Amino acid sequence: MKKILLIIITIVTNVSLIAQPANDNCAGAISLTVNTTCTPVTGDVSGASQSLPANTTCSTASSANDDVWYWFVATNQFMNVTVVGSNGFDPVFEVYSISCGGTSLGCTNANSTFGGTETVCLSGLITGSAYWVRIYDSGTGIPTTTTFTICITTCTPTGINETVVKEDVINIFPNPSNGKFNISSTKNNIESIKIINLLGEQVFSLYNKQNQTENTTIDLSRETKGIYFVRIEDENKNTIDKKIVLQ
């Protein structure tokens, strides 16, 4: 009888009874408030389980065995997501639109260090629409520390902080595109073109297009399918914003 009790006590002692967090799955995602400055919200992956496979395009992580979920409503087309890991936590985060785990807008693990800060300025978001953020540790096991902080703020992507001209004088076609498309101006000459993805990363640039109003052919066929932000500067230093959809 004593041996049986000892076995039972040993089993109970060695079995982890850590409760799953409320936001372990996307359906339980925690709402975040958008602020003008970062107001950190503490999160914890302790007891979390995998809801979707790891996105290996942004991290060497082979498992998202401890992902948790958050969501926010965009108050601007430019939103910044910042996640800071604790001392033993290397954060990876991925942003989705449409629905829980719907269309991935991209993910990041740029620092790939314990206690690192991951931050991305998303562009081209739709004001009033909901977006979801999935966070997990880049390691395959249980991290030595399981906490992190997250905040959502407004931002301006790198290289697109100039005054924007609202007059529609730029044509982009075909749009949507298979990756190859044309840009032309119906008024002033184009001097520069910058194309930025939804993570705020510049993926294409073209400068000194003097006396160029005719078609400029762009090839982004090697880029990931999705929405891209196009900024054109004309000969008068005006800037025009457009979007191109790759599919």
Coordinates of N, CA and C in Angstrom, one line a residue:
M1 N 0.8 -1.2 0.0 CA 0.0 0.0 0.0 C 0.9 1.3 0.0
K2 N 2.0 1.2 0.8 CA 2.9 2.4 0.9 C 3.5 2.6 -0.5
K3 N 3.9 1.5 -1.1 CA 4.5 1.6 -2.4 C 3.6 2.2 -3.4
I4 N 2.3 1.9 -3.4 CA 1.3 2.4 -4.3 C 1.2 3.9 -4.1
L5 N 1.1 4.3 -2.8 CA 1.0 5.7 -2.5 C 2.2 6.5 -3.0
L6 N 3.4 5.9 -2.8 CA 4.6 6.5 -3.2 C 4.7 6.8 -4.7
I7 N 4.2 5.7 -5.4 CA 4.2 5.8 -6.9 C 3.2 7.0 -7.3
I8 N 2.1 7.0 -6.7 CA 1.1 8.0 -7.0 C 1.6 9.4 -6.8
I9 N 2.2 9.6 -5.6 CA 2.8 10.9 -5.2 C 3.9 11.3 -6.2
T10 N 4.7 10.3 -6.6 CA 5.8 10.6 -7.5 C 5.3 11.1 -8.9
I11 N 4.2 10.4 -9.4 CA 3.6 10.8 -10.6 C 3.0 12.2 -10.6
V12 N 2.3 12.5 -9.5 CA 1.7 13.8 -9.4 C 2.7 14.9 -9.3
T13 N 3.8 14.6 -8.6 CA 4.8 15.6 -8.4 C 5.5 15.9 -9.7
N14 N 5.7 14.9 -10.6 CA 6.5 15.1 -11.8 C 5.6 15.5 -13.0
V15 N 4.3 15.5 -12.9 CA 3.5 16.0 -14.0 C 3.2 17.5 -13.8
S16 N 3.5 18.2 -14.9 CA 3.2 19.6 -14.9 C 1.7 19.9 -15.0
L17 N 1.2 20.6 -14.0 CA -0.2 21.0 -14.0 C -0.4 22.5 -14.3
I18 N 0.5 23.0 -15.1 CA 0.4 24.4 -15.4 C -0.8 24.7 -16.3
A19 N -1.7 25.6 -16.0 CA -2.9 25.9 -16.7 C -2.5 26.6 -18.0
Q20 N -3.3 26.3 -19.1 CA -3.0 27.0 -20.3 C -3.5 28.5 -20.2
P21 N -2.8 29.4 -20.8 CA -3.2 30.8 -20.8 C -4.5 31.0 -21.5
A22 N -5.3 32.1 -21.2 CA -6.6 32.3 -21.8 C -6.4 32.6 -23.3
N23 N -5.3 33.1 -23.7 CA -5.1 33.5 -25.1 C -4.2 32.4 -25.8
D24 N -4.2 31.2 -25.4 CA -3.5 30.1 -26.0 C -3.9 29.9 -27.4
N25 N -5.2 30.1 -27.7 CA -5.7 30.0 -29.1 C -6.2 31.3 -29.6
C26 N -6.3 31.4 -30.9 CA -6.7 32.7 -31.5 C -8.1 33.2 -31.0
A27 N -8.9 32.2 -30.8 CA -10.3 32.6 -30.3 C -10.3 33.3 -29.0
G28 N -9.3 33.1 -28.2 CA -9.2 33.8 -26.9 C -8.2 34.9 -26.9
A29 N -7.9 35.5 -28.1 CA -6.9 36.5 -28.3 C -7.3 37.7 -27.4
I30 N -6.3 38.3 -26.7 CA -6.4 39.4 -25.8 C -6.4 40.7 -26.6
S31 N -7.3 41.6 -26.3 CA -7.4 42.9 -27.0 C -6.3 43.9 -26.5
L32 N -5.7 44.6 -27.5 CA -4.7 45.6 -27.2 C -5.2 46.9 -27.6
T33 N -4.9 48.0 -26.8 CA -5.2 49.3 -27.2 C -4.1 50.0 -27.9
V34 N -4.4 50.7 -29.0 CA -3.4 51.4 -29.7 C -3.1 52.8 -29.0
N35 N -1.8 53.1 -28.8 CA -1.4 54.3 -28.1 C -0.4 55.1 -29.0
T36 N -0.2 56.4 -28.7 CA 0.8 57.1 -29.5 C 2.2 56.8 -29.0
T37 N 2.3 56.4 -27.7 CA 3.6 55.9 -27.2 C 3.4 54.5 -26.7
C38 N 4.5 53.8 -26.6 CA 4.4 52.4 -26.2 C 4.0 52.3 -24.7
T39 N 2.9 51.6 -24.5 CA 2.4 51.2 -23.2 C 2.5 49.7 -23.0
P40 N 3.6 49.2 -22.5 CA 3.8 47.7 -22.5 C 2.7 46.9 -21.7
V41 N 2.3 45.8 -22.4 CA 1.4 44.9 -21.7 C 2.1 43.6 -21.6
T42 N 2.2 43.0 -20.4 CA 2.9 41.8 -20.1 C 2.2 40.6 -20.5
G43 N 2.9 39.7 -21.2 CA 2.3 38.4 -21.6 C 3.1 37.3 -21.1
D44 N 2.6 36.1 -21.2 CA 3.3 34.9 -20.7 C 2.9 33.7 -21.5
V45 N 3.9 32.9 -22.0 CA 3.6 31.7 -22.8 C 3.6 30.4 -21.9
S46 N 3.7 30.6 -20.6 CA 3.8 29.4 -19.7 C 2.5 28.6 -19.9
G47 N 2.6 27.3 -20.2 CA 1.5 26.4 -20.4 C 0.8 26.5 -21.8
A48 N 1.4 27.3 -22.6 CA 0.8 27.5 -24.0 C 1.1 26.3 -24.9
S49 N 0.3 26.1 -25.9 CA 0.5 25.0 -26.8 C 0.5 25.6 -28.2
Q50 N 1.0 24.8 -29.2 CA 1.0 25.3 -30.6 C -0.4 25.3 -31.2
S51 N -0.7 26.4 -31.9 CA -2.0 26.5 -32.6 C -1.8 26.5 -34.1
L52 N -0.6 26.9 -34.6 CA -0.3 26.9 -36.0 C 1.2 26.6 -36.1
P53 N 1.7 26.0 -37.2 CA 3.1 25.7 -37.3 C 3.9 27.0 -37.3
A54 N 5.2 26.9 -37.0 CA 6.1 28.0 -37.0 C 6.3 28.5 -38.4
N55 N 6.4 29.8 -38.6 CA 6.7 30.4 -39.9 C 8.2 30.5 -40.1
T56 N 8.7 29.6 -40.9 CA 10.2 29.5 -41.0 C 10.8 30.5 -41.9
T57 N 9.9 31.4 -42.5 CA 10.4 32.4 -43.4 C 11.1 33.6 -42.6
C58 N 10.8 33.7 -41.4 CA 11.3 34.8 -40.6 C 12.2 34.3 -39.4
S59 N 12.2 33.0 -39.2 CA 13.0 32.5 -38.0 C 13.4 31.1 -38.3
T60 N 14.5 30.7 -37.6 CA 14.9 29.3 -37.8 C 14.1 28.4 -36.8
A61 N 13.2 28.9 -36.1 CA 12.4 28.1 -35.2 C 11.6 27.1 -36.0
S62 N 11.7 25.8 -35.5 CA 11.0 24.7 -36.1 C 9.7 24.4 -35.5
S63 N 9.5 25.1 -34.4 CA 8.3 24.8 -33.6 C 7.7 26.1 -33.0
A64 N 6.4 26.3 -33.0 CA 5.7 27.4 -32.3 C 4.9 26.7 -31.2
N65 N 5.6 25.9 -30.4 CA 5.0 25.1 -29.4 C 4.4 25.9 -28.2
D66 N 4.6 27.2 -28.2 CA 4.1 28.0 -27.0 C 3.5 29.3 -27.5
D67 N 2.8 29.3 -28.6 CA 2.3 30.6 -29.1 C 1.0 31.0 -28.4
V68 N 0.9 32.4 -28.3 CA -0.2 33.0 -27.7 C -0.7 34.1 -28.6
W69 N -1.9 34.6 -28.4 CA -2.5 35.5 -29.4 C -3.0 36.9 -28.8
Y70 N -2.9 37.9 -29.6 CA -3.5 39.2 -29.3 C -4.1 39.8 -30.5
W71 N -5.0 40.8 -30.3 CA -5.6 41.5 -31.5 C -5.7 43.0 -31.2
F72 N -5.8 43.8 -32.3 CA -6.0 45.2 -32.1 C -6.8 45.7 -33.3
V73 N -7.3 46.9 -33.2 CA -8.0 47.6 -34.3 C -7.2 48.7 -34.8
A74 N -6.8 48.7 -36.1 CA -6.0 49.8 -36.6 C -6.7 51.1 -36.6
T75 N -6.0 52.1 -36.0 CA -6.5 53.5 -36.0 C -5.8 54.3 -37.1
N76 N -4.9 53.7 -37.9 CA -4.1 54.4 -38.9 C -3.7 53.3 -39.9
Q77 N -3.3 53.7 -41.0 CA -2.7 52.7 -42.0 C -1.3 52.3 -41.6
F78 N -0.7 53.0 -40.7 CA 0.6 52.7 -40.2 C 0.6 52.3 -38.8
M79 N 0.9 51.0 -38.4 CA 0.8 50.6 -37.0 C 2.1 49.9 -36.7
N80 N 2.6 50.2 -35.5 CA 3.9 49.6 -35.0 C 3.6 48.6 -34.0
V81 N 4.2 47.4 -34.1 CA 4.1 46.3 -33.1 C 5.5 46.1 -32.5
T82 N 5.5 46.2 -31.2 CA 6.8 46.0 -30.5 C 6.7 44.9 -29.5
V83 N 7.5 43.9 -29.5 CA 7.6 42.8 -28.5 C 9.0 42.7 -27.9
V84 N 9.0 42.7 -26.6 CA 10.3 42.7 -25.9 C 10.3 41.4 -25.1
G85 N 11.3 40.5 -25.3 CA 11.4 39.3 -24.5 C 12.0 39.5 -23.2
S86 N 11.7 38.6 -22.2 CA 12.4 38.6 -21.0 C 13.8 37.9 -21.2
N87 N 14.6 37.8 -20.1 CA 16.0 37.4 -20.2 C 16.2 36.1 -20.9
G88 N 15.3 35.1 -20.8 CA 15.4 33.8 -21.4 C 14.5 33.5 -22.5
F89 N 13.9 34.6 -23.1 CA 12.8 34.5 -24.1 C 13.3 35.2 -25.4
D90 N 13.3 34.5 -26.5 CA 13.7 35.1 -27.8 C 12.4 35.2 -28.6
P91 N 11.8 36.4 -28.7 CA 10.4 36.5 -29.3 C 10.4 36.4 -30.8
V92 N 9.4 35.7 -31.3 CA 9.0 35.7 -32.7 C 7.5 36.2 -32.7
F93 N 7.2 37.1 -33.6 CA 5.8 37.4 -33.8 C 5.4 37.5 -35.2
E94 N 4.1 37.2 -35.5 CA 3.5 37.2 -36.8 C 2.2 37.9 -36.7
V95 N 1.9 38.7 -37.8 CA 0.7 39.5 -37.8 C -0.3 39.0 -38.9
Y96 N -1.6 38.9 -38.6 CA -2.6 38.4 -39.5 C -3.7 39.3 -39.7
S97 N -4.3 39.3 -40.9 CA -5.5 40.1 -41.2 C -6.6 39.1 -41.5
I98 N -7.8 39.7 -41.8 CA -9.0 39.0 -42.2 C -9.6 38.3 -41.0
S99 N -8.9 37.3 -40.4 CA -9.4 36.5 -39.3 C -8.3 35.9 -38.5
C100 N -8.7 35.2 -37.4 CA -7.6 34.5 -36.6 C -6.9 33.6 -37.5
G101 N -5.6 33.8 -37.6 CA -4.7 32.9 -38.4 C -5.1 33.0 -39.9
G102 N -5.7 34.1 -40.3 CA -6.1 34.2 -41.7 C -4.9 34.5 -42.7
T103 N -4.9 35.7 -43.2 CA -3.8 36.1 -44.1 C -2.6 36.6 -43.3
S104 N -1.5 36.0 -43.5 CA -0.3 36.4 -42.8 C 0.3 37.7 -43.5
L105 N 0.5 38.7 -42.7 CA 1.1 40.0 -43.3 C 2.6 39.9 -43.1
G106 N 3.1 39.0 -42.4 CA 4.5 38.8 -42.2 C 4.9 38.5 -40.8
C107 N 6.1 38.2 -40.6 CA 6.6 37.8 -39.2 C 8.0 38.3 -39.1
T108 N 8.5 38.4 -37.8 CA 9.9 38.9 -37.6 C 10.5 38.2 -36.4
N109 N 11.8 37.9 -36.5 CA 12.7 37.5 -35.5 C 14.1 38.1 -35.8
A110 N 14.1 39.4 -36.1 CA 15.3 40.0 -36.7 C 16.4 40.0 -35.7
N111 N 16.2 40.2 -34.4 CA 17.3 40.2 -33.4 C 17.8 38.8 -33.0
S112 N 16.8 37.9 -32.9 CA 17.1 36.5 -32.6 C 18.0 36.3 -31.4
T113 N 17.7 37.1 -30.3 CA 18.5 37.0 -29.1 C 17.5 36.9 -27.9
F114 N 18.0 36.3 -26.8 CA 17.2 36.3 -25.6 C 17.1 37.7 -25.1
G115 N 15.9 38.1 -24.7 CA 15.6 39.4 -24.1 C 15.6 40.5 -25.2
G116 N 15.6 40.0 -26.5 CA 15.7 41.0 -27.6 C 14.4 41.7 -27.8
T117 N 14.5 42.8 -28.6 CA 13.3 43.6 -29.0 C 13.0 43.4 -30.4
E118 N 11.8 43.0 -30.8 CA 11.3 42.9 -32.1 C 10.3 44.0 -32.4
T119 N 10.5 44.8 -33.4 CA 9.6 45.9 -33.7 C 9.4 46.0 -35.2
V120 N 8.2 46.2 -35.7 CA 7.9 46.3 -37.1 C 6.8 47.4 -37.3
C121 N 7.1 48.3 -38.2 CA 6.1 49.3 -38.6 C 5.3 48.8 -39.8
L122 N 4.1 48.3 -39.6 CA 3.2 47.8 -40.7 C 2.6 49.0 -41.5
S123 N 2.5 48.8 -42.8 CA 1.9 49.9 -43.6 C 0.8 49.3 -44.4
G124 N -0.1 50.2 -44.9 CA -1.2 49.8 -45.8 C -2.3 49.1 -45.0
L125 N -2.4 49.3 -43.7 CA -3.5 48.7 -42.9 C -4.8 49.5 -43.2
I126 N -5.9 48.9 -42.9 CA -7.2 49.5 -43.1 C -7.7 50.0 -41.8
T127 N -7.9 51.3 -41.7 CA -8.4 51.9 -40.4 C -9.7 51.3 -40.0
G128 N -9.9 50.9 -38.8 CA -11.1 50.3 -38.3 C -11.1 48.8 -38.4
S129 N -10.1 48.2 -39.1 CA -10.1 46.7 -39.3 C -9.3 46.1 -38.1
A130 N -9.6 44.8 -37.8 CA -9.0 44.1 -36.8 C -7.8 43.3 -37.4
Y131 N -6.7 43.2 -36.5 CA -5.5 42.5 -36.9 C -5.1 41.6 -35.7
W132 N -4.5 40.5 -36.0 CA -4.1 39.6 -34.9 C -2.6 39.4 -34.9
V133 N -2.1 39.2 -33.7 CA -0.6 39.1 -33.5 C -0.4 37.8 -32.7
R134 N 0.4 36.9 -33.3 CA 0.8 35.6 -32.6 C 2.3 35.7 -32.2
I135 N 2.5 35.4 -30.9 CA 3.8 35.5 -30.3 C 4.3 34.1 -29.8
Y136 N 5.5 33.8 -30.0 CA 6.1 32.5 -29.4 C 7.6 32.7 -29.3
D137 N 8.2 31.8 -28.5 CA 9.6 31.7 -28.4 C 10.3 31.0 -29.5
S138 N 11.4 31.4 -30.0 CA 12.1 30.8 -31.2 C 12.6 29.4 -30.9
G139 N 12.8 29.1 -29.6 CA 13.3 27.7 -29.3 C 12.3 26.6 -29.4
T140 N 12.8 25.4 -29.4 CA 11.8 24.3 -29.6 C 11.3 23.7 -28.3
G141 N 12.0 24.1 -27.2 CA 11.6 23.6 -25.9 C 10.9 24.7 -25.1
I142 N 10.9 24.5 -23.8 CA 10.3 25.6 -22.9 C 11.4 26.6 -22.6
P143 N 11.1 27.9 -22.9 CA 12.1 28.9 -22.6 C 12.4 29.0 -21.1
T144 N 13.6 29.4 -20.8 CA 14.0 29.6 -19.3 C 13.2 30.6 -18.6
T145 N 12.8 31.7 -19.4 CA 11.8 32.6 -18.8 C 10.7 32.7 -19.9
T146 N 9.5 32.9 -19.5 CA 8.3 32.7 -20.4 C 7.6 34.0 -20.6
T147 N 8.0 35.1 -20.1 CA 7.3 36.4 -20.2 C 7.9 37.3 -21.3
F148 N 7.0 38.3 -21.7 CA 7.4 39.3 -22.7 C 6.5 40.5 -22.5
T149 N 6.8 41.6 -23.2 CA 5.8 42.7 -23.2 C 5.5 43.0 -24.7
I150 N 4.3 43.5 -24.9 CA 3.9 43.9 -26.3 C 3.2 45.2 -26.2
C151 N 3.3 46.1 -27.2 CA 2.6 47.3 -27.3 C 2.3 47.6 -28.8
I152 N 1.2 48.4 -29.1 CA 0.9 48.8 -30.4 C 0.8 50.3 -30.4
T153 N 1.5 50.9 -31.4 CA 1.5 52.4 -31.5 C 1.4 52.7 -33.0
T154 N 1.2 54.0 -33.3 CA 1.2 54.5 -34.6 C 2.6 54.7 -35.0
C155 N 2.9 54.8 -36.4 CA 4.3 54.9 -36.8 C 4.3 55.5 -38.2
T156 N 5.5 55.8 -38.7 CA 5.7 56.2 -40.1 C 6.8 55.3 -40.6
P157 N 6.6 54.5 -41.6 CA 7.7 53.6 -42.2 C 8.9 54.4 -42.7
T158 N 10.0 53.8 -42.6 CA 11.3 54.4 -43.1 C 11.2 54.8 -44.5
G159 N 11.5 56.1 -44.7 CA 11.6 56.6 -46.1 C 10.3 57.1 -46.7
I160 N 9.2 57.1 -45.9 CA 7.9 57.6 -46.4 C 7.3 58.6 -45.5
N161 N 8.1 59.6 -45.1 CA 7.6 60.6 -44.2 C 7.5 61.9 -44.8
E162 N 7.5 62.0 -46.2 CA 7.3 63.2 -46.9 C 5.9 63.6 -47.0
T163 N 5.6 64.9 -47.5 CA 4.3 65.3 -47.7 C 3.7 64.5 -48.9
V164 N 2.5 64.1 -48.7 CA 1.8 63.3 -49.8 C 0.9 64.1 -50.6
V165 N 1.0 64.0 -52.0 CA 0.1 64.6 -52.9 C -1.1 63.7 -53.1
K166 N -2.3 64.2 -53.0 CA -3.5 63.4 -53.1 C -4.0 63.3 -54.5
E167 N -3.5 64.2 -55.4 CA -4.0 64.2 -56.8 C -3.6 62.9 -57.5
D168 N -4.5 62.2 -58.1 CA -4.2 60.9 -58.7 C -3.6 61.1 -60.1
V169 N -2.3 61.2 -60.2 CA -1.6 61.4 -61.5 C -0.7 60.2 -61.8
I170 N -0.8 59.1 -61.0 CA 0.1 58.0 -61.2 C -0.8 56.7 -61.6
N171 N -0.4 56.0 -62.6 CA -1.1 54.8 -63.0 C -0.2 53.6 -62.7
I172 N -0.8 52.6 -62.1 CA -0.1 51.3 -61.8 C -0.9 50.2 -62.5
F173 N -0.3 49.5 -63.4 CA -1.1 48.4 -64.1 C -0.2 47.3 -64.6
P174 N -0.7 46.1 -64.6 CA -2.0 45.6 -64.0 C -1.9 45.6 -62.5
N175 N -3.0 45.8 -61.9 CA -3.1 45.8 -60.4 C -4.5 45.2 -60.0
P176 N -4.5 44.0 -59.5 CA -3.4 43.1 -59.0 C -2.5 42.6 -60.1
S177 N -1.3 42.2 -59.7 CA -0.3 41.8 -60.6 C 0.4 40.5 -60.2
N178 N 1.0 39.8 -61.2 CA 1.7 38.5 -60.9 C 3.1 38.8 -60.5
G179 N 3.5 40.1 -60.3 CA 4.8 40.5 -59.9 C 5.4 41.5 -60.8
K180 N 5.0 41.5 -62.1 CA 5.5 42.4 -63.1 C 4.4 43.4 -63.4
F181 N 4.7 44.7 -63.3 CA 3.7 45.7 -63.5 C 4.4 47.0 -64.0
N182 N 3.6 48.0 -64.4 CA 4.1 49.2 -65.0 C 3.6 50.4 -64.2
I183 N 4.4 51.4 -64.1 CA 4.1 52.7 -63.4 C 4.3 53.8 -64.4
S184 N 3.3 54.7 -64.6 CA 3.4 55.8 -65.5 C 2.8 57.1 -64.8
S185 N 3.2 58.2 -65.2 CA 2.7 59.5 -64.7 C 1.9 60.2 -65.8
T186 N 0.8 60.8 -65.5 CA 0.0 61.5 -66.5 C 0.3 63.0 -66.4
K187 N 1.2 63.4 -65.5 CA 1.5 64.8 -65.4 C 3.0 65.1 -65.4
N188 N 3.6 65.0 -64.2 CA 5.0 65.3 -64.0 C 5.9 64.1 -64.2
N189 N 7.2 64.4 -64.5 CA 8.2 63.4 -64.7 C 8.5 62.7 -63.3
I190 N 8.7 61.4 -63.4 CA 9.0 60.6 -62.2 C 10.5 60.6 -61.9
E191 N 10.9 61.0 -60.7 CA 12.3 61.0 -60.3 C 12.7 59.8 -59.5
S192 N 11.8 59.3 -58.6 CA 12.2 58.1 -57.8 C 10.9 57.3 -57.5
I193 N 11.2 56.0 -57.3 CA 10.1 55.0 -56.9 C 10.7 54.2 -55.8
K194 N 9.9 54.1 -54.7 CA 10.2 53.2 -53.6 C 9.0 52.3 -53.3
I195 N 9.3 51.0 -53.1 CA 8.3 50.0 -52.8 C 8.6 49.4 -51.5
I196 N 7.6 49.4 -50.6 CA 7.8 48.9 -49.2 C 6.8 47.9 -48.9
N197 N 7.2 46.8 -48.2 CA 6.2 45.8 -47.8 C 5.4 46.1 -46.6
L198 N 4.5 45.3 -46.1 CA 3.7 45.6 -45.0 C 4.5 45.6 -43.7
L199 N 5.7 45.1 -43.7 CA 6.5 45.2 -42.5 C 7.4 46.4 -42.5
G200 N 7.2 47.3 -43.4 CA 7.9 48.6 -43.5 C 9.3 48.5 -44.1
E201 N 9.6 47.3 -44.7 CA 10.9 47.1 -45.3 C 10.9 47.5 -46.8
Q202 N 11.9 48.3 -47.2 CA 12.0 48.7 -48.6 C 12.5 47.5 -49.4
V203 N 11.7 47.1 -50.4 CA 12.1 45.9 -51.3 C 12.6 46.3 -52.7
F204 N 12.3 47.6 -53.0 CA 12.7 48.1 -54.4 C 12.9 49.6 -54.3
S205 N 13.8 50.1 -55.1 CA 14.0 51.5 -55.2 C 14.6 51.8 -56.6
L206 N 14.2 53.0 -57.2 CA 14.7 53.4 -58.5 C 14.8 54.9 -58.4
Y207 N 16.0 55.5 -58.8 CA 16.2 56.9 -58.6 C 16.6 57.5 -60.0
N208 N 16.5 58.9 -60.0 CA 17.0 59.7 -61.1 C 16.3 59.3 -62.4
K209 N 15.0 59.2 -62.4 CA 14.2 58.9 -63.6 C 13.8 60.2 -64.3
Q210 N 14.8 61.0 -64.7 CA 14.5 62.3 -65.3 C 13.8 62.1 -66.6
N211 N 12.9 63.0 -66.9 CA 12.1 63.0 -68.1 C 11.4 61.7 -68.4
Q212 N 10.9 61.1 -67.3 CA 10.3 59.8 -67.4 C 8.8 59.9 -67.0
T213 N 7.9 60.0 -68.0 CA 6.5 59.9 -67.8 C 5.9 58.7 -68.4
E214 N 6.7 58.0 -69.3 CA 6.2 56.8 -69.9 C 6.3 55.6 -68.9
N215 N 5.9 54.5 -69.4 CA 5.9 53.3 -68.5 C 7.2 52.9 -68.0
T216 N 7.3 52.7 -66.7 CA 8.4 52.1 -66.0 C 8.0 50.7 -65.6
T217 N 8.7 49.7 -66.0 CA 8.4 48.3 -65.7 C 9.1 47.9 -64.4
I218 N 8.3 47.4 -63.5 CA 8.9 46.9 -62.2 C 8.7 45.4 -62.1
D219 N 9.7 44.7 -61.6 CA 9.6 43.2 -61.5 C 9.8 42.8 -60.0
L220 N 8.7 42.5 -59.3 CA 8.7 42.0 -58.0 C 8.3 40.5 -57.9
S221 N 8.5 39.8 -58.9 CA 8.0 38.4 -59.0 C 8.7 37.5 -58.0
R222 N 9.9 37.9 -57.4 CA 10.5 37.1 -56.4 C 10.1 37.5 -55.0
E223 N 9.3 38.5 -54.9 CA 8.8 38.9 -53.6 C 7.5 38.1 -53.2
T224 N 7.3 38.0 -51.9 CA 6.1 37.3 -51.3 C 4.8 38.0 -51.8
K225 N 3.8 37.2 -52.1 CA 2.5 37.7 -52.5 C 1.9 38.5 -51.4
G226 N 1.2 39.5 -51.8 CA 0.5 40.4 -50.8 C 0.4 41.8 -51.2
I227 N 0.2 42.7 -50.3 CA 0.0 44.1 -50.5 C 1.4 44.9 -50.3
Y228 N 1.7 45.8 -51.3 CA 2.9 46.6 -51.2 C 2.6 48.0 -51.3
F229 N 3.3 48.9 -50.6 CA 3.1 50.3 -50.6 C 4.1 50.9 -51.6
V230 N 3.6 51.7 -52.6 CA 4.4 52.3 -53.6 C 4.4 53.8 -53.4
R231 N 5.6 54.4 -53.3 CA 5.8 55.8 -53.1 C 6.6 56.4 -54.3
I232 N 6.0 57.3 -55.0 CA 6.6 58.0 -56.2 C 6.9 59.4 -55.9
E233 N 8.1 59.9 -56.2 CA 8.4 61.3 -56.1 C 8.6 61.9 -57.5
D234 N 8.0 63.0 -57.8 CA 8.1 63.6 -59.1 C 9.2 64.7 -59.2
E235 N 9.3 65.3 -60.3 CA 10.4 66.3 -60.5 C 10.2 67.6 -59.7
N236 N 9.0 67.8 -59.1 CA 8.7 68.9 -58.3 C 8.8 68.6 -56.8
K237 N 9.3 67.4 -56.5 CA 9.5 66.9 -55.1 C 8.2 66.6 -54.5
N238 N 7.1 66.4 -55.2 CA 5.9 65.9 -54.7 C 5.9 64.4 -54.6
T239 N 5.2 63.9 -53.6 CA 5.1 62.4 -53.4 C 3.7 61.9 -53.6
I240 N 3.6 60.8 -54.2 CA 2.3 60.1 -54.4 C 2.3 58.7 -53.9
D241 N 1.3 58.3 -53.1 CA 1.2 57.0 -52.5 C 0.3 56.1 -53.3
K242 N 0.7 54.9 -53.6 CA -0.2 53.9 -54.2 C 0.0 52.6 -53.6
K243 N -0.9 51.6 -53.9 CA -0.7 50.2 -53.4 C -0.7 49.3 -54.6
I244 N 0.1 48.3 -54.5 CA 0.1 47.2 -55.6 C -0.1 45.9 -54.9
V245 N -1.0 45.1 -55.5 CA -1.3 43.7 -54.9 C -0.6 42.7 -55.8
L246 N 0.3 41.9 -55.2 CA 0.9 40.8 -55.9 C 0.1 39.5 -55.6
Q247 N -0.2 38.7 -56.6 CA -1.0 37.5 -56.4 C -0.6 36.4 -57.3

